[in-house]
CSV table of C-alpha atoms in Angstrom, one decimal:
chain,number,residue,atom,x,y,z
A,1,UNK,CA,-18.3,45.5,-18.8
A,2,UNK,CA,-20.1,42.9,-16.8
A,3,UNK,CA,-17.0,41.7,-15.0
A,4,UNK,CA,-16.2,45.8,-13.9
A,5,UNK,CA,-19.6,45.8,-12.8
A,6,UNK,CA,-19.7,43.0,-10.7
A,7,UNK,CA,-16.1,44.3,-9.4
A,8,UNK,CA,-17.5,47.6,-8.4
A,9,UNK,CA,-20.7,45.6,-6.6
A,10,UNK,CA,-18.5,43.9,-4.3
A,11,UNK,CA,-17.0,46.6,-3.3
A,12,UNK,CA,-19.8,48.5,-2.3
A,13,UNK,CA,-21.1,45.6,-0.4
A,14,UNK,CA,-17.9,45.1,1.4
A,15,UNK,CA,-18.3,48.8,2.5
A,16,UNK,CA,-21.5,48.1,3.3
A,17,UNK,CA,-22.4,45.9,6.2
A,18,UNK,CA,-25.3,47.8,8.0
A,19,UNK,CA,-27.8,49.9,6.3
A,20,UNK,CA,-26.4,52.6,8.4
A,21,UNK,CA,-22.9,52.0,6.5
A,22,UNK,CA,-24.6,51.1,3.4
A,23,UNK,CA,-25.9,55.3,3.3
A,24,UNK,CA,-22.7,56.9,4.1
A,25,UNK,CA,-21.5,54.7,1.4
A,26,UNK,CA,-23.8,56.0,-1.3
A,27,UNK,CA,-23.1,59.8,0.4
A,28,UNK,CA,-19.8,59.4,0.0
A,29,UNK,CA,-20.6,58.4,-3.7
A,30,UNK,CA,-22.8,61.3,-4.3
A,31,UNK,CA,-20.4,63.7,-2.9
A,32,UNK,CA,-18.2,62.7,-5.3
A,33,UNK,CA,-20.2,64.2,-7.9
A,34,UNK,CA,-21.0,66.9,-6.1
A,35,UNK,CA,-24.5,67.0,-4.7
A,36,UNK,CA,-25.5,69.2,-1.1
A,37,UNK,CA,-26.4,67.1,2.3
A,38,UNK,CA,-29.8,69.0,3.3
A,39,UNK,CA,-30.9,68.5,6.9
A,40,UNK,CA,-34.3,67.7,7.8
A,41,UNK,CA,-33.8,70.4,10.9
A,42,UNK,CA,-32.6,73.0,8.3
A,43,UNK,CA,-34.8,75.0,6.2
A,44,UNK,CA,-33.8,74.5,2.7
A,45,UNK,CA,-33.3,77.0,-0.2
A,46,UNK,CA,-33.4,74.7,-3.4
A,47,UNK,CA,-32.1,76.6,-7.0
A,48,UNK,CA,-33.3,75.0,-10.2
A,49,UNK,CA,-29.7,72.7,-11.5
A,50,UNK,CA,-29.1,72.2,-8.2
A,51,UNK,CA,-28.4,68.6,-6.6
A,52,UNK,CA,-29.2,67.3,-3.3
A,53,UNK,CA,-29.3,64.2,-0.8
A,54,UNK,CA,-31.0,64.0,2.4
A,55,UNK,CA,-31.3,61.5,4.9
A,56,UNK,CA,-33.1,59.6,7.8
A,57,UNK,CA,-32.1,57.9,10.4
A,58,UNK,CA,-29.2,57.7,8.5
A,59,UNK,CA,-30.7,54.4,7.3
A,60,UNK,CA,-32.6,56.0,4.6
A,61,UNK,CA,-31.3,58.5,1.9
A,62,UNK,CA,-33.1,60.5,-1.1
A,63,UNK,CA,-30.9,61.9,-3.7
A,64,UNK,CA,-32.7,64.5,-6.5
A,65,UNK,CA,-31.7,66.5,-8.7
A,66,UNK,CA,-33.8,69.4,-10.0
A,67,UNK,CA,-33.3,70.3,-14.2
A,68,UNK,CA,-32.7,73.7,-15.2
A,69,UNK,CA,-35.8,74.1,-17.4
A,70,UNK,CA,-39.3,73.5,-16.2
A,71,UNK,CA,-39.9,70.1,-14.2
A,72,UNK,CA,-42.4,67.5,-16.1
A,73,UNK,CA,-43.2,65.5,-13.1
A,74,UNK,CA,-40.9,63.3,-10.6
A,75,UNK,CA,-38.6,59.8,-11.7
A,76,UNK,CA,-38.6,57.8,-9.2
A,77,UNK,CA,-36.6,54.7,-8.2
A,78,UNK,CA,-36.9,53.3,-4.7
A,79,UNK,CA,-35.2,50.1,-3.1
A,80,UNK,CA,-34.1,49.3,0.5
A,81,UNK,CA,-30.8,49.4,2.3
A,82,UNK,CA,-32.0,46.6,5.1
A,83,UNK,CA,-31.1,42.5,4.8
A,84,UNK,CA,-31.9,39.9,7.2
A,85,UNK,CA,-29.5,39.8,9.9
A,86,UNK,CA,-29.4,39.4,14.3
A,87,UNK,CA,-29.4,42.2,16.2
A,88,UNK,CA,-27.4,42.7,19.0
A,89,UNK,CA,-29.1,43.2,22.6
A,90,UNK,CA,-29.0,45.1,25.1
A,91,UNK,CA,-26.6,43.9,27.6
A,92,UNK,CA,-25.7,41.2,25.4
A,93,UNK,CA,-23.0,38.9,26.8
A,94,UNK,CA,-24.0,35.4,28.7
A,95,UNK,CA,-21.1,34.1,30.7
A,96,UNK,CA,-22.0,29.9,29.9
A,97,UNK,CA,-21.0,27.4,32.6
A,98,UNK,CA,-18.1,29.9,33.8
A,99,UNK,CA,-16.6,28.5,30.0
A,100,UNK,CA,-17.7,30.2,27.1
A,101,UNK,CA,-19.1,33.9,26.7
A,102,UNK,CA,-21.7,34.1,24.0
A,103,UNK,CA,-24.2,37.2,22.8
A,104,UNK,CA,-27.6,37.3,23.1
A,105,UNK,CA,-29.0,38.3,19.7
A,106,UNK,CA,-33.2,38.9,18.3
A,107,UNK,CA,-33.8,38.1,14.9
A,108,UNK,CA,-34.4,40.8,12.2
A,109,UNK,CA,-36.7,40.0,9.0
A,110,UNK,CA,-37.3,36.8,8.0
A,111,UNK,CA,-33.8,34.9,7.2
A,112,UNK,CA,-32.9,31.3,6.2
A,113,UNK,CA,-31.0,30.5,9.6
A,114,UNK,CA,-29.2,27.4,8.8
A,115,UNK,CA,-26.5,29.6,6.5
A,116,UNK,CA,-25.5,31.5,9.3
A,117,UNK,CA,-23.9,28.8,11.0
A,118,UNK,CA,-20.4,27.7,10.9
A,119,UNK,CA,-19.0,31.2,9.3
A,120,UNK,CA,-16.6,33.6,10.4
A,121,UNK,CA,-19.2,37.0,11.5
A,122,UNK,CA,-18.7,40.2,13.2
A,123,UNK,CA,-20.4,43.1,14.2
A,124,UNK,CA,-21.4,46.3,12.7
A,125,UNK,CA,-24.0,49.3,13.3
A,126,UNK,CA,-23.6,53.0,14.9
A,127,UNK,CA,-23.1,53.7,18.7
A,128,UNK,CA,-25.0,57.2,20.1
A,129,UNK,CA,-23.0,59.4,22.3
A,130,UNK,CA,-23.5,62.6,23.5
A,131,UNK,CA,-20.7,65.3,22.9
A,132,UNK,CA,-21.1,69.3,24.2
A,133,UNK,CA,-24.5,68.2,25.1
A,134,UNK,CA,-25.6,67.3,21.8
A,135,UNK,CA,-26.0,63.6,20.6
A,136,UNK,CA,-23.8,62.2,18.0
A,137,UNK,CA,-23.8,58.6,15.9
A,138,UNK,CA,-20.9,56.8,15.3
A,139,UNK,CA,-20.5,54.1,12.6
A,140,UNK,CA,-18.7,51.1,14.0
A,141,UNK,CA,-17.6,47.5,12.1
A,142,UNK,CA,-15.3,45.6,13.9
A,143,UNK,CA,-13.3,44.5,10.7
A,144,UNK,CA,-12.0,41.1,11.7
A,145,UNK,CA,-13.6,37.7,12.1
A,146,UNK,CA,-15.4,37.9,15.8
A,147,UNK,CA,-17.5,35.9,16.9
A,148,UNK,CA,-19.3,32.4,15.2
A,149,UNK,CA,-22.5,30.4,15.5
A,150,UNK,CA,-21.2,26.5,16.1
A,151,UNK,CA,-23.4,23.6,15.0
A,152,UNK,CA,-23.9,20.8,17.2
A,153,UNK,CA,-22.2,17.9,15.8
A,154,UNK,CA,-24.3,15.2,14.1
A,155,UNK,CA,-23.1,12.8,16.5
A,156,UNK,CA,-24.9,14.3,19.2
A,157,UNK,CA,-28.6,15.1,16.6
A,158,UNK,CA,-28.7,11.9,14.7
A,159,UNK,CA,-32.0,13.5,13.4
A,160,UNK,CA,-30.2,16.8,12.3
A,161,UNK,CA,-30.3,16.5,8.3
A,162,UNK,CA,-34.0,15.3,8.8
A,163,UNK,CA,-35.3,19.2,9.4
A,164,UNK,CA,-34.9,21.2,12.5
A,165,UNK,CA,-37.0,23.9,13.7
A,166,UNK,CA,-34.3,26.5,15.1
A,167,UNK,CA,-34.7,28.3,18.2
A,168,UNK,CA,-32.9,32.0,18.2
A,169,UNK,CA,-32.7,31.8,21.6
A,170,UNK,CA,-31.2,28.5,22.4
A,171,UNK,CA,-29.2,28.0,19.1
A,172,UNK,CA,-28.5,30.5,17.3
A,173,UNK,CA,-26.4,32.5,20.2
A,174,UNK,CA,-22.6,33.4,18.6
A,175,UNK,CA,-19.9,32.3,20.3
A,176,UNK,CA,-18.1,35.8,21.5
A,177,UNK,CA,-14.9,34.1,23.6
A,178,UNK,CA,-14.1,32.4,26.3
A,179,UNK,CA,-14.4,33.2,30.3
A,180,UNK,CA,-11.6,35.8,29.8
A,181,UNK,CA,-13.9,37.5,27.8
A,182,UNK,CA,-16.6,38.5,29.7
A,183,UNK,CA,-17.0,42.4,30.0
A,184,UNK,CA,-15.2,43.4,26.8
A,185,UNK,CA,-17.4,43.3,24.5
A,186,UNK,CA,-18.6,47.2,24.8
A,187,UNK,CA,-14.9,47.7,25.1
A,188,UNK,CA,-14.2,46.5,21.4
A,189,UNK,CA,-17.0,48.4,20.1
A,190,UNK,CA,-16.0,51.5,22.0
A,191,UNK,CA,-12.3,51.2,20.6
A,192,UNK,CA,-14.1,51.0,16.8
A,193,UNK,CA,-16.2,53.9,17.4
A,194,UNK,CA,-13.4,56.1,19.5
A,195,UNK,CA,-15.4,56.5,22.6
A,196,UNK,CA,-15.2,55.3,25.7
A,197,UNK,CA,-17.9,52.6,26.6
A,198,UNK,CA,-19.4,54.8,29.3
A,199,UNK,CA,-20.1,57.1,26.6
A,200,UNK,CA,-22.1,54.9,25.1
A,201,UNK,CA,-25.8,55.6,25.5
A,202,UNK,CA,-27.5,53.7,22.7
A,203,UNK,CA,-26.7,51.2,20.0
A,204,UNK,CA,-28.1,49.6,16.6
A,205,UNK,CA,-25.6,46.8,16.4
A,206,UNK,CA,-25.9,43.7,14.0
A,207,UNK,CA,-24.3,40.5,12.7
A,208,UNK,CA,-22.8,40.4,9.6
A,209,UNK,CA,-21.2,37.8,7.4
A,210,UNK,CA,-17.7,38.3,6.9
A,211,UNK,CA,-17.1,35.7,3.9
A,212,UNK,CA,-16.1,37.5,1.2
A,213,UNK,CA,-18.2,38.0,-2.2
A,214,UNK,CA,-17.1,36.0,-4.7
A,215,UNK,CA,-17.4,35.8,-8.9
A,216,UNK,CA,-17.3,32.4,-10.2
A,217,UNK,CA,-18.9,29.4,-12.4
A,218,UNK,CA,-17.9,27.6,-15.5
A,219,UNK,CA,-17.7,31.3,-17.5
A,220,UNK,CA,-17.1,32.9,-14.4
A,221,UNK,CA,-21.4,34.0,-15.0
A,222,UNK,CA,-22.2,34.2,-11.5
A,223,UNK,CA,-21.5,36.6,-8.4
A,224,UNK,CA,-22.7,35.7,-4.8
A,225,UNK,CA,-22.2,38.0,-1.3
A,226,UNK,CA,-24.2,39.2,1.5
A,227,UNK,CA,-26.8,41.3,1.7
A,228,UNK,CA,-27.4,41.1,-2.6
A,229,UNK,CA,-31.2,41.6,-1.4
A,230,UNK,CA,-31.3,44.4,-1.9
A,231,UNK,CA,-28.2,46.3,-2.2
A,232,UNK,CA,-27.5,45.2,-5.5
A,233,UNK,CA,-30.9,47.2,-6.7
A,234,UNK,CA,-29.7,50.0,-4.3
A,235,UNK,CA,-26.6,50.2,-6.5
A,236,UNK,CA,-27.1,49.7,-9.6
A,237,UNK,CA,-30.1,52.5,-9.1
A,238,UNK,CA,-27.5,55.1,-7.6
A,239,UNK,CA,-25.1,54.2,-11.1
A,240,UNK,CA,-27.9,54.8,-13.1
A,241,UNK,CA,-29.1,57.9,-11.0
A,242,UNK,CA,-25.4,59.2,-11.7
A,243,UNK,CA,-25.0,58.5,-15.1
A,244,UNK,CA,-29.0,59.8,-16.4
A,245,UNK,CA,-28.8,63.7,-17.9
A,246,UNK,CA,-32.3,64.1,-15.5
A,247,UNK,CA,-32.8,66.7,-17.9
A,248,UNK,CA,-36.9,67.2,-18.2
A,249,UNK,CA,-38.0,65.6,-14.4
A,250,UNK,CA,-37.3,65.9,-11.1
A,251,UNK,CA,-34.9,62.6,-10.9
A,252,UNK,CA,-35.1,61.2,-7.3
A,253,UNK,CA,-32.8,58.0,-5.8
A,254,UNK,CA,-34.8,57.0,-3.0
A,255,UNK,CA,-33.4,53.8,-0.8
A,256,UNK,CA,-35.7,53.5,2.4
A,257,UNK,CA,-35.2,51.2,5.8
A,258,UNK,CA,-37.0,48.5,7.4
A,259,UNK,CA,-38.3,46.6,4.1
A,260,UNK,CA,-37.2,43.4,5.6
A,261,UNK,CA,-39.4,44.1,8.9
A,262,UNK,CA,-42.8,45.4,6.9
A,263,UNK,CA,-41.4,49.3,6.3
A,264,UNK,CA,-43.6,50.3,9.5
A,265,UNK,CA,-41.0,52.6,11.1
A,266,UNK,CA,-40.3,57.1,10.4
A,267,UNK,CA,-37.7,55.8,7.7
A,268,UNK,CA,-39.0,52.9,6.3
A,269,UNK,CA,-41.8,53.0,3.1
A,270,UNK,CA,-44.6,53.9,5.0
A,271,UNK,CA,-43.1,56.5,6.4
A,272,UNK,CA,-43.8,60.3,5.2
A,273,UNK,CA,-40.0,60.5,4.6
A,274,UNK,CA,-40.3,60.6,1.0
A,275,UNK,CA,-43.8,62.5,0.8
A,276,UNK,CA,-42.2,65.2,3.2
A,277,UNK,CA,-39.6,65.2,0.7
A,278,UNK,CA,-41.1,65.9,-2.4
A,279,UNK,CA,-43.6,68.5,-1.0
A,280,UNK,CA,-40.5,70.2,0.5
A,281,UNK,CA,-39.0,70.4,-2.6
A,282,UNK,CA,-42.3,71.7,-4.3
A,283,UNK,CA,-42.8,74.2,-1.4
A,284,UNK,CA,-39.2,75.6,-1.8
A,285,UNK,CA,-39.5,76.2,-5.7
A,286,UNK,CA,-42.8,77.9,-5.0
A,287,UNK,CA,-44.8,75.9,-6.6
A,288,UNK,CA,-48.6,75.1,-4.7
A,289,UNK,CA,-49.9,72.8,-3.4
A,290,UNK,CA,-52.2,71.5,-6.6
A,291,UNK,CA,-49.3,72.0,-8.6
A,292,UNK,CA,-47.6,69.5,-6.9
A,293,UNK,CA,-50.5,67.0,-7.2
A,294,UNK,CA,-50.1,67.9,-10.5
A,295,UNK,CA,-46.8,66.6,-10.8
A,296,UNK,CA,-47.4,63.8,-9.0
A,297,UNK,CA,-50.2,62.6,-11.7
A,298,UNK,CA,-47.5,62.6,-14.4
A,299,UNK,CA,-44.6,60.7,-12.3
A,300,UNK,CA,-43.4,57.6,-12.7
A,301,UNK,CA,-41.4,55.1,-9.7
A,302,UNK,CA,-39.4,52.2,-10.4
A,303,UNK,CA,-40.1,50.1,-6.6
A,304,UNK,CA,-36.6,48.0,-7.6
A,305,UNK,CA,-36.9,44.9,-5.1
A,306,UNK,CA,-34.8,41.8,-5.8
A,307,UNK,CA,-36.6,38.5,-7.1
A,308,UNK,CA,-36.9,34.6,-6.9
A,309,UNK,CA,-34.6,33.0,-9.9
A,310,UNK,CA,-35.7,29.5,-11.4
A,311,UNK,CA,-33.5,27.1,-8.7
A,312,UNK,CA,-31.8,24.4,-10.3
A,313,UNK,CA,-32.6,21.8,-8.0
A,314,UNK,CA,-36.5,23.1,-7.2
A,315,UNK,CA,-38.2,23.7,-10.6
A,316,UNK,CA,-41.1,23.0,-9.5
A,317,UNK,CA,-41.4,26.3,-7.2
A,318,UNK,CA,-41.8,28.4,-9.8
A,319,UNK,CA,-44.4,29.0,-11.3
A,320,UNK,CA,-45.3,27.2,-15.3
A,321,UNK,CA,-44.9,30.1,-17.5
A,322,UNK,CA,-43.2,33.1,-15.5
A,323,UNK,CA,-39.4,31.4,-14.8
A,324,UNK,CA,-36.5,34.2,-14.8
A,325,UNK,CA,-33.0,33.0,-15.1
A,326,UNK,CA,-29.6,34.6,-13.6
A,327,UNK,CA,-28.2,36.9,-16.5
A,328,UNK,CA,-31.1,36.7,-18.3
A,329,UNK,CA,-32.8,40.5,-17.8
A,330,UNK,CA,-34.7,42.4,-15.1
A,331,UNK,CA,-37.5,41.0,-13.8
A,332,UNK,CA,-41.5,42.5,-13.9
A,333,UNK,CA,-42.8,41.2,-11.0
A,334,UNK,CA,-47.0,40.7,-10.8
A,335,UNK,CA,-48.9,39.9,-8.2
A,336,UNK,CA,-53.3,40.3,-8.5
A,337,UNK,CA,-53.7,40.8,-4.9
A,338,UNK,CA,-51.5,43.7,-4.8
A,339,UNK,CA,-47.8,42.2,-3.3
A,340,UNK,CA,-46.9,44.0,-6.3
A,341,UNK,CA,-48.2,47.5,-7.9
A,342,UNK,CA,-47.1,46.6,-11.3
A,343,UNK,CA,-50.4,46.7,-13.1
A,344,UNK,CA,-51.0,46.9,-17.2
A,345,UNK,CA,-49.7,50.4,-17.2
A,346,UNK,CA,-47.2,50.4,-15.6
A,347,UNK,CA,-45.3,47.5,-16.6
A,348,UNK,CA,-45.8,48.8,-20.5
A,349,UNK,CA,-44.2,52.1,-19.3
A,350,UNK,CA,-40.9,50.0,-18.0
A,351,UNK,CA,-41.0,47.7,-20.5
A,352,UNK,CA,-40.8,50.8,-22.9
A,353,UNK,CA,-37.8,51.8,-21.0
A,354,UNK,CA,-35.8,48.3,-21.2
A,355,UNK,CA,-36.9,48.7,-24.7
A,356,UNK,CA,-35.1,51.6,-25.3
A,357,UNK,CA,-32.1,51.1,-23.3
A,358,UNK,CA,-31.7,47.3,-25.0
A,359,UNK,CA,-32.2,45.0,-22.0
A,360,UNK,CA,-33.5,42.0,-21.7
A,361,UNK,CA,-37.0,41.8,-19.2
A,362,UNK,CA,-38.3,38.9,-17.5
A,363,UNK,CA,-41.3,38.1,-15.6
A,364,UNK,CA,-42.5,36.9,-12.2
A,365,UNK,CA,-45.6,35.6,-10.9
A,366,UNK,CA,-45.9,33.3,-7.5
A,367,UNK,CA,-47.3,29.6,-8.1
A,368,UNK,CA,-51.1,30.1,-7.4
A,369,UNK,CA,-50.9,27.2,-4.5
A,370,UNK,CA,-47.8,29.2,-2.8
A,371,UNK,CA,-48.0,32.7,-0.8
A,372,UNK,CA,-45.1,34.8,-1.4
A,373,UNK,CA,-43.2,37.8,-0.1
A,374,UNK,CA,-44.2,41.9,-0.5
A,375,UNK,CA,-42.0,44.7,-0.9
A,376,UNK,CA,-42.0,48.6,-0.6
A,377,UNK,CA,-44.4,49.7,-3.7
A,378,UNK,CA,-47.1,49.4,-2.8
A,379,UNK,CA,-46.3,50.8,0.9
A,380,UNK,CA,-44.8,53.8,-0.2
A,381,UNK,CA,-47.9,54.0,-2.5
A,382,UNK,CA,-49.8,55.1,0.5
A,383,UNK,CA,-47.8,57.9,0.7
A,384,UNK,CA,-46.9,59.1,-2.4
A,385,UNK,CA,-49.7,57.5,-5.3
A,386,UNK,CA,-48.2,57.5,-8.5
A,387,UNK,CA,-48.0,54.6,-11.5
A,388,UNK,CA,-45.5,52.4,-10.4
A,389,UNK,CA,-43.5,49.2,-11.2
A,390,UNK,CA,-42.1,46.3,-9.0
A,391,UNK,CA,-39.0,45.7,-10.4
A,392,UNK,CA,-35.5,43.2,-9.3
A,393,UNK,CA,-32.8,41.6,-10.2
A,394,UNK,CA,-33.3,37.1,-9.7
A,395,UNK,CA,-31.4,35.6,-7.5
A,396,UNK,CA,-31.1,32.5,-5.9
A,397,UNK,CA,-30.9,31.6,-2.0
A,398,UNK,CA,-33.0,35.3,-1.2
A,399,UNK,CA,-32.5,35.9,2.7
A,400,UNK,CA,-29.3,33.5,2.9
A,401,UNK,CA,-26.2,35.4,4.4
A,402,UNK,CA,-24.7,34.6,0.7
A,403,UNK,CA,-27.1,35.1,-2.1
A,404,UNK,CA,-26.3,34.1,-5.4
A,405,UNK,CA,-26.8,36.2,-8.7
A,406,UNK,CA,-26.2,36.4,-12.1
A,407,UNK,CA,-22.9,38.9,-13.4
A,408,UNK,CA,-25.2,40.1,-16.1
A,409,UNK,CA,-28.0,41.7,-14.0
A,410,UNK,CA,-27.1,44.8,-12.4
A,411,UNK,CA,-25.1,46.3,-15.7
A,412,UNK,CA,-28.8,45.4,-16.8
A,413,UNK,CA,-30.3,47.8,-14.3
A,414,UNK,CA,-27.6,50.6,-14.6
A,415,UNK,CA,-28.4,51.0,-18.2
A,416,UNK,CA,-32.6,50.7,-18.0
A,417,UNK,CA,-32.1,53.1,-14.4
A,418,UNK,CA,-30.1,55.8,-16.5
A,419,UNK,CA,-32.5,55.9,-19.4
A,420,UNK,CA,-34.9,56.2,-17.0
A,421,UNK,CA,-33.2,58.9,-15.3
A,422,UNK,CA,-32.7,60.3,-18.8
């Protein structure tokens, strides 16, 4: 079971090198079993059994499904389609001493830069053209190894393995081509798309790592690929969303944008994308509004965020008595100043559920001399206030272009997600 799991994972990361291709990913997934794209320009006429995606941005997707009897409030399970990455500019190439051609490039969220060097990359996003006077996105990934960000050799940085502070701008540029290059590079993304680069009016372009993911280790226990944070909660959620009989709640698969840049954005967790969603679907079953705050008070969301693993070689950064291992259960993550929602509640109410669906849960808590990171569950609290749980799976080298986890974990989180969703 773990091995299929892991299997399936890769694949869905492979297909998956933007958020933007991440979402059509899980449509097509969903379309498979037969749920209705709504449009957020559409009015929409929801029937009780009926199943339904929407999106925004087409970054950011909710799924539901509404049960044929009488709803007894909303299951929720949010994560985020967004890693760490560089983002292409806007007129992007630098012609370099009439030798090299490189792209200019701005980081995105807050990534461990030395990994990126010395890797085969390419680039991936959507393109915006304008067809019959109405504008149109294009997915594009240039599937082939295209560009890569050199080292300078130690020869010429003696001082390079004593720490370096990295500049984006000066040295973490990818190397496109050389002089014969220059001017193609819109050329290449036009040919992926199937437009022609003056038809190109916008772009959301990225890097992306092109190594492969891999499963390996003594027992073959371990799995590592790009962009685990936080894809892997993104689908092992959907499974779990797929295989629950959502019989009693509203079930909703929510996977929002922007985590790794603070969620601030129309499709990001504090966004109103996924209260405008839920009092959509309360409107169009003609239910009021108090009935829906009604709901709401007896709902339940699983904020399913990936977490820091024990590292082998740094013990000491985790904290005494909270230490999660790879393939060793999901992780509870608390925080008392609020990084985390999970308070005494709510972590008995998932802990109930792991219970039941015979996992094994683990628990973080930062060092009390070390800050650490946020995610979206609190932020999308703001919005939509309901009891809820920071969840994720531990992993090791969180923001690296190749994170490390354990084979174990995310058959961990299908099985809690589709009692949840039961």
């Amino acid at each position: 079971m773990y091995q299929k799991t892991a299997e399936e994972l890769l694949k869905f990361l492979s297909k998956s090198p933007t958020s933007f291709h991440a979402v059509f990913t899980m449509k097509e997934m969903l379309f498979q079993e037969g749920y209705q794209e709504l449009k957020e320009t559409q009015k929409w006429d929801l029937k009780k059994g009926g199943r339904y995606l929407v999106t925004r941005n087409e970054s950011s997707l909710i799924a539901f499904s509404i049960p044929e009897r009488e709803i007894d409030g909303y299951r929720i399970m949010t994560s985020h389609s967004d890693s760490p990455s560089f983002k292409i500019k806007e007129n992007p190439e630098i012609l370099t001493e009439d030798r090299y051609v490189k792209l200019n490039v701005e980081r995105y969220g807050g990534m461990l830069c030395a990994p990126w060097f010395d890797r085969p990359l390419s680039v991936a996003g959507r393109v915006v053209v304008k067809k019959n006077g109405v504008f149109l996105s294009r997915l594009v990934n240039i599937d082939r190894d295209l560009v890569l960000i050199p080292n300078l050799a130690i020869h010429m940085d003696r001082t390079a393995n004593d720490g370096y502070k990295y500049n984006i701008q000066k040295d973490l540029l990818p190397l496109y081509g050389t002089v014969t290059a220059k001017g193609t590079f819109f050329q290449q993304i036009a040919d992926a798309a199937g437009v022609t680069p003056a038809e190109i009016l916008g772009h959301d372009l990225f890097l992306y790592n092109r190594q492969e993911g891999t499963i390996w280790g003594a027992d073959n226990e371990f799995i590592s690929a790009g962009r685990l944070d936080d894809l892997q909660c993104a689908f092992a959620s959907l499974k779990g969303f797929l295989q629950g009989k959502k019989e009693n709640s509203l079930a909703v698969h929510c996977v929002l944008d922007n985590e790794e840049v603070g969620s601030q954005t129309k499709q990001g967790a504090a966004s109103t994308f996924l209260y405008d969603t839920l009092t959509r679907i309360n409107s169009s079953l003609g239910f009021t509004r108090e009935d829906y705050l009604i709901q709401l008070a007896k709902s339940f969301m699983i904020s399913a965020d990936n977490a820091h693993a024990v590292h082998p070689n740094h013990m000491d950064k985790a904290d005494p008595t909270n230490r999660p291992y790879l393939n060793e259960g999901i992780v509870i993550k608390y925080n008392a100043n609020q990084k985390y929602c999970t308070d005494g509640i709510s972590s008995a109410m998932f802990k109930d559920i792991c219970r039941e669906a015979d996992v094994p849960v683990q628990t973080f808590v930062n060092r009390s001399d070390m800050a650490g990171g946020s995610t979206l569950g609190n932020i999308s609290n703001t919005q939509v206030a309901l009891n809820t749980v920071d969840i994720g799976l531990p992993q090791l080298a969180m923001h690296s272009p190749y994170e490390t986890s354990g084979i174990k974990d995310t058959a961990y989180l299908i099985k809690a997600a589709a009692v949840f969703f039961h």
